[in-house]
Tab-separated table of C-alpha atoms in Angstrom:
chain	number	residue	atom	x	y	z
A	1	UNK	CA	-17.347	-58.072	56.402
A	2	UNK	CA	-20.813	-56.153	56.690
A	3	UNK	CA	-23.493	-56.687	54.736
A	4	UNK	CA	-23.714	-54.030	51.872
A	5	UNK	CA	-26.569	-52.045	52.759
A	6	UNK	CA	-28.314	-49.318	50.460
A	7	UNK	CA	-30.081	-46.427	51.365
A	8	UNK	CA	-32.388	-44.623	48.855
A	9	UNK	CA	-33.482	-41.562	49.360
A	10	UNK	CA	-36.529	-39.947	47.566
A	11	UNK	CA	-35.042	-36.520	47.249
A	12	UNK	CA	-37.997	-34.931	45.742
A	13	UNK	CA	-40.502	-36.174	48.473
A	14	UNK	CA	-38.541	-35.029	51.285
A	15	UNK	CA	-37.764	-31.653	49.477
A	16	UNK	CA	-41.159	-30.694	48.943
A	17	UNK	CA	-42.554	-32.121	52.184
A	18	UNK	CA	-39.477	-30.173	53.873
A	19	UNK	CA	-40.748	-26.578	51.853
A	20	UNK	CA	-44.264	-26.612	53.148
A	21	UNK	CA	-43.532	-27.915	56.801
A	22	UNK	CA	-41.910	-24.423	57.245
A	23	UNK	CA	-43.456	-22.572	54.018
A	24	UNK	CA	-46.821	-22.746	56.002
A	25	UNK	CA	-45.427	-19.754	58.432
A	26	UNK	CA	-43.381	-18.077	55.667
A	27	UNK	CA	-40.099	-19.785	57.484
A	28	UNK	CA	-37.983	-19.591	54.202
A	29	UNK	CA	-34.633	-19.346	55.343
A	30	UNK	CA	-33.758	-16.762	53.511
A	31	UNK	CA	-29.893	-16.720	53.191
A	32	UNK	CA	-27.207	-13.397	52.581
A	33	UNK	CA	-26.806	-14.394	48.664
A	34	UNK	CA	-30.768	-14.113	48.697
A	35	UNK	CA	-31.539	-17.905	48.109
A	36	UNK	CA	-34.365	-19.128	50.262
A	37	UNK	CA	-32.889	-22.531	51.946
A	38	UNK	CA	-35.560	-23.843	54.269
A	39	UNK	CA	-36.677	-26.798	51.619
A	40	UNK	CA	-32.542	-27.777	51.798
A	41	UNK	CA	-32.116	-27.717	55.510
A	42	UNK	CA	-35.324	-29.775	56.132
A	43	UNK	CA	-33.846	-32.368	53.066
A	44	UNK	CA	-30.548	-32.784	54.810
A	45	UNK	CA	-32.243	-33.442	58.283
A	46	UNK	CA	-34.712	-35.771	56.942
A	47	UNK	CA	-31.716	-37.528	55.152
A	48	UNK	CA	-29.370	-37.438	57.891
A	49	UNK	CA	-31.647	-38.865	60.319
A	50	UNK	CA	-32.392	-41.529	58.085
A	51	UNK	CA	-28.902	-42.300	57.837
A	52	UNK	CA	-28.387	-42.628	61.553
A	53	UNK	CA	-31.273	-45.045	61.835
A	54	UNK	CA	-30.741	-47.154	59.313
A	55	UNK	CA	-26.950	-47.705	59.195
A	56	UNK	CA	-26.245	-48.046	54.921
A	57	UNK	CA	-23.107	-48.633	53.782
A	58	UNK	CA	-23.916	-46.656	50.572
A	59	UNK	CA	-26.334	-43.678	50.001
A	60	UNK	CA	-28.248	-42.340	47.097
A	61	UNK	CA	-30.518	-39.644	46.270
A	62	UNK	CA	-32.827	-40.006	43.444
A	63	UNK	CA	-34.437	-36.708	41.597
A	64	UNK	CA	-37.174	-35.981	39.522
A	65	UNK	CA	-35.997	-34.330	36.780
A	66	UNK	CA	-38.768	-32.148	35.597
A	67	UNK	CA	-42.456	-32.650	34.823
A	68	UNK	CA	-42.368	-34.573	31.496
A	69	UNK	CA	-41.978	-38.107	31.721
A	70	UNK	CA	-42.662	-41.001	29.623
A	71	UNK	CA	-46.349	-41.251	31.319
A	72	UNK	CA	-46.991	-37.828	29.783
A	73	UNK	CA	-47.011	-39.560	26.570
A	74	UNK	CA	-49.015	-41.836	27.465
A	75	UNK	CA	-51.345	-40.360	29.127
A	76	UNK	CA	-51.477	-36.325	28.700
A	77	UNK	CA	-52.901	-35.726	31.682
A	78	UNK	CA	-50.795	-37.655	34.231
A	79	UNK	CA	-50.056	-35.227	37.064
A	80	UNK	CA	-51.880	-32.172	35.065
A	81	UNK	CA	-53.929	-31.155	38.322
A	82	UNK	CA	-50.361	-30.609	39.805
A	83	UNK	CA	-49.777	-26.918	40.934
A	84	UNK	CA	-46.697	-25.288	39.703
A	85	UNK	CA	-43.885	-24.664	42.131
A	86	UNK	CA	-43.371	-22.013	44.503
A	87	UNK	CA	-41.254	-19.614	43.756
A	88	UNK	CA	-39.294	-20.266	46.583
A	89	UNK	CA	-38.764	-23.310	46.292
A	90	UNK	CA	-37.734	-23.079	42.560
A	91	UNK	CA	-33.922	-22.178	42.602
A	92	UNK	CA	-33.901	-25.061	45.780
A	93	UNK	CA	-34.214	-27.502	43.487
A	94	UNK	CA	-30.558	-26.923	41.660
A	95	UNK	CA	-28.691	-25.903	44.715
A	96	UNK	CA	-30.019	-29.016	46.998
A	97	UNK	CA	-28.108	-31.455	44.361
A	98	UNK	CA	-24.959	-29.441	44.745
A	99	UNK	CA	-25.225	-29.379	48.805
A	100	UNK	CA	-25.895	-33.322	48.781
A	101	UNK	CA	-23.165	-34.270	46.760
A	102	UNK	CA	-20.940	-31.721	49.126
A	103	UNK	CA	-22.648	-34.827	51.764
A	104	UNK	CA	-21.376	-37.481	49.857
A	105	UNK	CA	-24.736	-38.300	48.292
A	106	UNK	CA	-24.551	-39.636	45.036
A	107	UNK	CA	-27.696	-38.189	42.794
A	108	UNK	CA	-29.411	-39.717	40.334
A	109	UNK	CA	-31.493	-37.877	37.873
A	110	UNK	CA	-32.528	-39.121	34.909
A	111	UNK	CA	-34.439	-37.495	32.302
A	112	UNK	CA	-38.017	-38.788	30.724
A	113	UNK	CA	-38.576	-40.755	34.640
A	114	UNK	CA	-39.481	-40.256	38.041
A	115	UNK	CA	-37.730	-40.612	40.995
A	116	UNK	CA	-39.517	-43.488	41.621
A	117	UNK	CA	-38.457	-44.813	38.549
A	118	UNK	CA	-34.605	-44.662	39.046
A	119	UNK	CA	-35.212	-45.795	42.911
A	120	UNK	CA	-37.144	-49.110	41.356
A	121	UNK	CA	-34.113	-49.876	39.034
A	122	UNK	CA	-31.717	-49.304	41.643
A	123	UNK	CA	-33.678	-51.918	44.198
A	124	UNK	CA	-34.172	-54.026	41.743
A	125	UNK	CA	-30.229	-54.425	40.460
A	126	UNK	CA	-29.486	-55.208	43.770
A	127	UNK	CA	-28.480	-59.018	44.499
A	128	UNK	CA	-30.526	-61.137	46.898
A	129	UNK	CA	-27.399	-60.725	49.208
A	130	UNK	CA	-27.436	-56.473	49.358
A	131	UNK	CA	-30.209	-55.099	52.043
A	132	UNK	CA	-32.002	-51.821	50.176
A	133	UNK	CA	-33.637	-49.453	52.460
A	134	UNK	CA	-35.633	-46.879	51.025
A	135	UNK	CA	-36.967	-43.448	52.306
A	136	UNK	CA	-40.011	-42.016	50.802
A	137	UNK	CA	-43.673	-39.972	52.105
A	138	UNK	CA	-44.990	-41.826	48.591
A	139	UNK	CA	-46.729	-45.126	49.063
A	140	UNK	CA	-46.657	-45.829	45.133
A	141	UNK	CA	-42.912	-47.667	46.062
A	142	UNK	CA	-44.104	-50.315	48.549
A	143	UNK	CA	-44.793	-52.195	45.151
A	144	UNK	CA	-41.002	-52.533	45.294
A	145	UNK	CA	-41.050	-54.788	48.743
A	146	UNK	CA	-39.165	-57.966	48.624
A	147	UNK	CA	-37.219	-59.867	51.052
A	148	UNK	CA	-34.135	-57.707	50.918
A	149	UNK	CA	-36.090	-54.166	50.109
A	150	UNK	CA	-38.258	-52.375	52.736
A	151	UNK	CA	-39.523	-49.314	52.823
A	152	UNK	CA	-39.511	-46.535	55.511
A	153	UNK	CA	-42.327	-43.648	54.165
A	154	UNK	CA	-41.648	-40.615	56.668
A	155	UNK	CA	-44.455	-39.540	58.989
A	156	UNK	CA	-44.700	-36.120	61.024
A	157	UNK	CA	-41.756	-34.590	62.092
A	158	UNK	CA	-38.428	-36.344	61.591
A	159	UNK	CA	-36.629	-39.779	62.829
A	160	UNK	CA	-40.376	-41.003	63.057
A	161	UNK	CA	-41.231	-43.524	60.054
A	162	UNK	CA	-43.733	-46.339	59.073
A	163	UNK	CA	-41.377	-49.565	57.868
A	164	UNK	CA	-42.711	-52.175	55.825
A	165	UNK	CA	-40.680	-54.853	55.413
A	166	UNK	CA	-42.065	-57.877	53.219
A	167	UNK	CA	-43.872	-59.542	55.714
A	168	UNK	CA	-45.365	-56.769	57.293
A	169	UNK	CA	-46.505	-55.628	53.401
A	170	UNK	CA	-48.607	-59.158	53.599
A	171	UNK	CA	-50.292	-59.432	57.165
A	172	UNK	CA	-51.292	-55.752	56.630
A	173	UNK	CA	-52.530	-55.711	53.043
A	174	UNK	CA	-53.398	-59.739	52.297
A	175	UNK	CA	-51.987	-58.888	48.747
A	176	UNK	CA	-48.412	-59.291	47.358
A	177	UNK	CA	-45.912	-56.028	46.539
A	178	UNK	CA	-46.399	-56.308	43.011
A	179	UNK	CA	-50.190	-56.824	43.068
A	180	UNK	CA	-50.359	-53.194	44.480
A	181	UNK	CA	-50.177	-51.704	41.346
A	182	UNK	CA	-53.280	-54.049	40.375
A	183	UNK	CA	-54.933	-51.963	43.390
A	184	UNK	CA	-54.345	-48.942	42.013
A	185	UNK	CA	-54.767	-49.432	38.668
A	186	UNK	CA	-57.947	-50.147	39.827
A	187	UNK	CA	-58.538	-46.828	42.388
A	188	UNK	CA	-56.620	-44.714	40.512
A	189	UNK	CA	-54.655	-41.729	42.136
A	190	UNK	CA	-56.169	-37.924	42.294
A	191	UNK	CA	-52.713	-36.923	42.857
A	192	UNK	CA	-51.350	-38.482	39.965
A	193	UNK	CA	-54.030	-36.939	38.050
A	194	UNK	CA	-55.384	-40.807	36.749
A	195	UNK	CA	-58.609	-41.907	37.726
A	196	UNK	CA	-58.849	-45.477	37.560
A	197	UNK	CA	-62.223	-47.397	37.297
A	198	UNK	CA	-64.928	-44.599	38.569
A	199	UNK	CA	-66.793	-45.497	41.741
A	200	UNK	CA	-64.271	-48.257	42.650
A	201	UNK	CA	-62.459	-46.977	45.922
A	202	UNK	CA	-59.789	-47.937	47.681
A	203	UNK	CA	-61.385	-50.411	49.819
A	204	UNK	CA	-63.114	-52.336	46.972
A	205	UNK	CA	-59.834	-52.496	44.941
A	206	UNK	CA	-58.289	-54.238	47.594
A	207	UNK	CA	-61.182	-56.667	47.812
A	208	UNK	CA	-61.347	-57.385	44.399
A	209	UNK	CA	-57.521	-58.389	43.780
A	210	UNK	CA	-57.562	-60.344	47.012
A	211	UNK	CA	-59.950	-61.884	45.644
A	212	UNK	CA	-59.182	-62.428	41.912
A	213	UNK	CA	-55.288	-61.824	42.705
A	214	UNK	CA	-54.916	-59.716	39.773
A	215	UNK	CA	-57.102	-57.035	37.145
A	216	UNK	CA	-56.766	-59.865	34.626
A	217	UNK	CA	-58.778	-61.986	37.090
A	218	UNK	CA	-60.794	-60.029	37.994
A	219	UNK	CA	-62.388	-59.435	33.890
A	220	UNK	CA	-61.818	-63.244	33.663
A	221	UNK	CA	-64.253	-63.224	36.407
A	222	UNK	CA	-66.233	-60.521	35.648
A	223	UNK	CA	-69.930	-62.925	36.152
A	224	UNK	CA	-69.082	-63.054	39.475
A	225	UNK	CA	-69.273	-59.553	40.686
A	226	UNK	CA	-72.145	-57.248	41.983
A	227	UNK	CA	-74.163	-56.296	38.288
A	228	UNK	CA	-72.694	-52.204	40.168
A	229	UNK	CA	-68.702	-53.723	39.635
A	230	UNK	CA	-69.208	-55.418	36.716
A	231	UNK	CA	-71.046	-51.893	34.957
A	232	UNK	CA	-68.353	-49.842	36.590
A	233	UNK	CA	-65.294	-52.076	34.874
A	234	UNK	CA	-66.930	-52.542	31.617
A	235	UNK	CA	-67.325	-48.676	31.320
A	236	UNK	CA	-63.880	-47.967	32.467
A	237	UNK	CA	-61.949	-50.880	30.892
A	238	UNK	CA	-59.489	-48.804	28.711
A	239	UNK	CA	-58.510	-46.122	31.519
A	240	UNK	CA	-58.406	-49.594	33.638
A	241	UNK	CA	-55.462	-50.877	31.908
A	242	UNK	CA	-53.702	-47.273	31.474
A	243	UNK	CA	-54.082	-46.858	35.223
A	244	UNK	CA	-52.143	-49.817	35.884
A	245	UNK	CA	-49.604	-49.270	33.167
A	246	UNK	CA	-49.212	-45.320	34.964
A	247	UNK	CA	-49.243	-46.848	38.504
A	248	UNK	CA	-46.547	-49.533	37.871
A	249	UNK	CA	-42.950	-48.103	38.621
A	250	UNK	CA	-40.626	-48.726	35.850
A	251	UNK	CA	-37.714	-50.537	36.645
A	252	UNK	CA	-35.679	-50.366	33.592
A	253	UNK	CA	-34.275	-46.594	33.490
A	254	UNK	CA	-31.296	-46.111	31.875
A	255	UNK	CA	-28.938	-44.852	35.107
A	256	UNK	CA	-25.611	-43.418	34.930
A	257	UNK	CA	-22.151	-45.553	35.632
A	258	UNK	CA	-21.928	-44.518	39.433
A	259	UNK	CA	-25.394	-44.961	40.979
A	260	UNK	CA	-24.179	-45.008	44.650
A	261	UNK	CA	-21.902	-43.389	46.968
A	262	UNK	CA	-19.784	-45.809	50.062
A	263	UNK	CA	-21.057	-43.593	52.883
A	264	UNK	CA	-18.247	-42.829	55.553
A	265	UNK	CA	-19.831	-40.393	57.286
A	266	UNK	CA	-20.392	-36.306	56.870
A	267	UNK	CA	-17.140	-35.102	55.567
A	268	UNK	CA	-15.359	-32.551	57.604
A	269	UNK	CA	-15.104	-30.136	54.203
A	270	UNK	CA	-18.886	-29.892	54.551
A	271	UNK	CA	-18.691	-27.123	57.062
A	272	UNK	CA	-17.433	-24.482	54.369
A	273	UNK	CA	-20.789	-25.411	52.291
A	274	UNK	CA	-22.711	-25.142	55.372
A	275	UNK	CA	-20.972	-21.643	56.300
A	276	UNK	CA	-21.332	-20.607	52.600
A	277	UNK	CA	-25.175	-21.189	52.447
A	278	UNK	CA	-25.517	-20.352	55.981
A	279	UNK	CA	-27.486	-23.647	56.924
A	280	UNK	CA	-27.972	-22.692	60.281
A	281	UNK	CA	-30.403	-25.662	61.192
A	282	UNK	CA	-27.954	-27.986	59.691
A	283	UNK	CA	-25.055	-26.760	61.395
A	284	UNK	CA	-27.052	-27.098	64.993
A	285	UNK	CA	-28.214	-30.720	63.642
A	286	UNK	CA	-24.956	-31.892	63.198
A	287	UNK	CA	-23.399	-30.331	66.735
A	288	UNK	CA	-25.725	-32.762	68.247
A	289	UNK	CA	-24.752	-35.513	66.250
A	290	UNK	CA	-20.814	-36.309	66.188
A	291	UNK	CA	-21.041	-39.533	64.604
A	292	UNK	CA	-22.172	-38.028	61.596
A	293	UNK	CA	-18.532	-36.766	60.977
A	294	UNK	CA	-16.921	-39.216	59.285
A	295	UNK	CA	-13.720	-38.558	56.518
A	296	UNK	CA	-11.610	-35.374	56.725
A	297	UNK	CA	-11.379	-34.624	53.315
């Protein structure tokens, strides 16, 4: 019997990444019922090459499902700098969850959390004896590493990815998974719209938890950094511990019964959705892939 094997896909990484690869040149796919479908047809290749490399016996997509999240509450400004959405990208964001589930993707959206969120509670469900693989361009989730959950963040172009499996999370970073969100609690994130500790970059933050091994540490030791550090925390200490509580992925999300699909391959039926929304790019995709087509129904 194989090993059960999970793949999660960040579905609102590789959407927007997907948009502006081809947005750039005003490539937007425009279809004969008027819907623009380039951010779809870059999803489904992203996902679909995935698939082929890493093999899952099960696939998800998780989904943002709109701005507001519990971090808003906590912090108003989380994600405020954010730009709002294209126009052409906005009626993707519906139709792509119909498509994928046409793929046999399972989608998981739930309301109040981030992706992220829902992809954390799926990894961490997942017995010691399941392999989770997940695909991401967002380094927030390599706080989810353990021995049975890697993570493959997507680099230019597709089938091309940076994996970092547990051990290659320590000889590269000399911190643990789940002291990462230490680090940037400490740097904060501009594109998350939280700021951290002021003056304390990204370099630094790493320093200081390897270190001190964590931000409680670190105050406990507070005597022993530069008199620059020790101003810089003591000024910042509130936002300090709100960064980390923003920059940890919550685990806990309450997800729907089914939360993943057995993956069998593209089902044959898929063609009529790709006709339908004229997914040109996805049609030629999967003409040069026939292992891809899996069930018949």
């Amino acid at each position: 019997m194989h090993q059960k094997h999970i793949l999660l896909i960040d579905g609102m990484a590789l959407l927007f990444r997907s948009f502006f690869a081809t947005a750039i040149s005003n490539q937007f796919m425009i279809n004969r019922h008027g819907n623009p479908t380039n951010a779809i047809q870059g999803f489904l290749r992203h996902s679909l090459t995935a698939i082929e490399q890493v093999q899952p016996t099960h696939v998800t997509v998780c989904w943002d499902m709109g701005q507001q999240t519990f971090r808003n509450e906590v912090y108003e400004q989380y994600k405020a700098n954010r730009q709002a959405a294209p126009v052409e990208l906005i009626p993707q964001f519906d139709l792509v969850k119909e498509i994928s589930a046409h793929f046999s993707f399972a989608n998981i959206g739930v309301s109040g959390y981030e992706a992220d969120d829902c992809i954390g509670t799926i990894a961490q469900m997942a017995d010691e004896e399941t392999k989770v693989s997940i695909v991401s361009g967002d380094k927030d989730l390599l706080q989810l590493i353990n021995d049975h959950v890697e993570i493959w963040l997507v680099k230019k172009g597709y089938g091309e990815y940076s994996r970092f499996t547990h051990s290659r999370f320590l000889d590269e970073y000399g911190i643990t998974p789940s002291q990462f969100i230490d680090v940037k609690g400490l740097m904060g994130d501009t594109s998350d719209g939280y700021p951290g500790v002021r003056g304390i970059g990204e370099k630094t933050a790493f320093k200081l938890i390897r270190d001190h091994h964590s931000i409680d540490g670190i105050i406990e030791n507070l005597h022993l950094l530069t008199p620059s550090q020790q101003k810089k925390i003591e000024a910042d200490l509130e936002m300090l511990h709100l960064s980390r509580k923003l920059a940890a992925i919550h685990c806990e999300v309450p997800l729907p019964e089914n939360i993943y699909n057995e993956w069998s391959g593209v089902p044959a039926a898929v063609n009529e959705i790709i006709d339908h929304h004229e997914l040109k790019t996805v049609r030629r995709f999967l003409g040069s892939y026939s292992s891809f087509m899996g069930s018949q129904t």
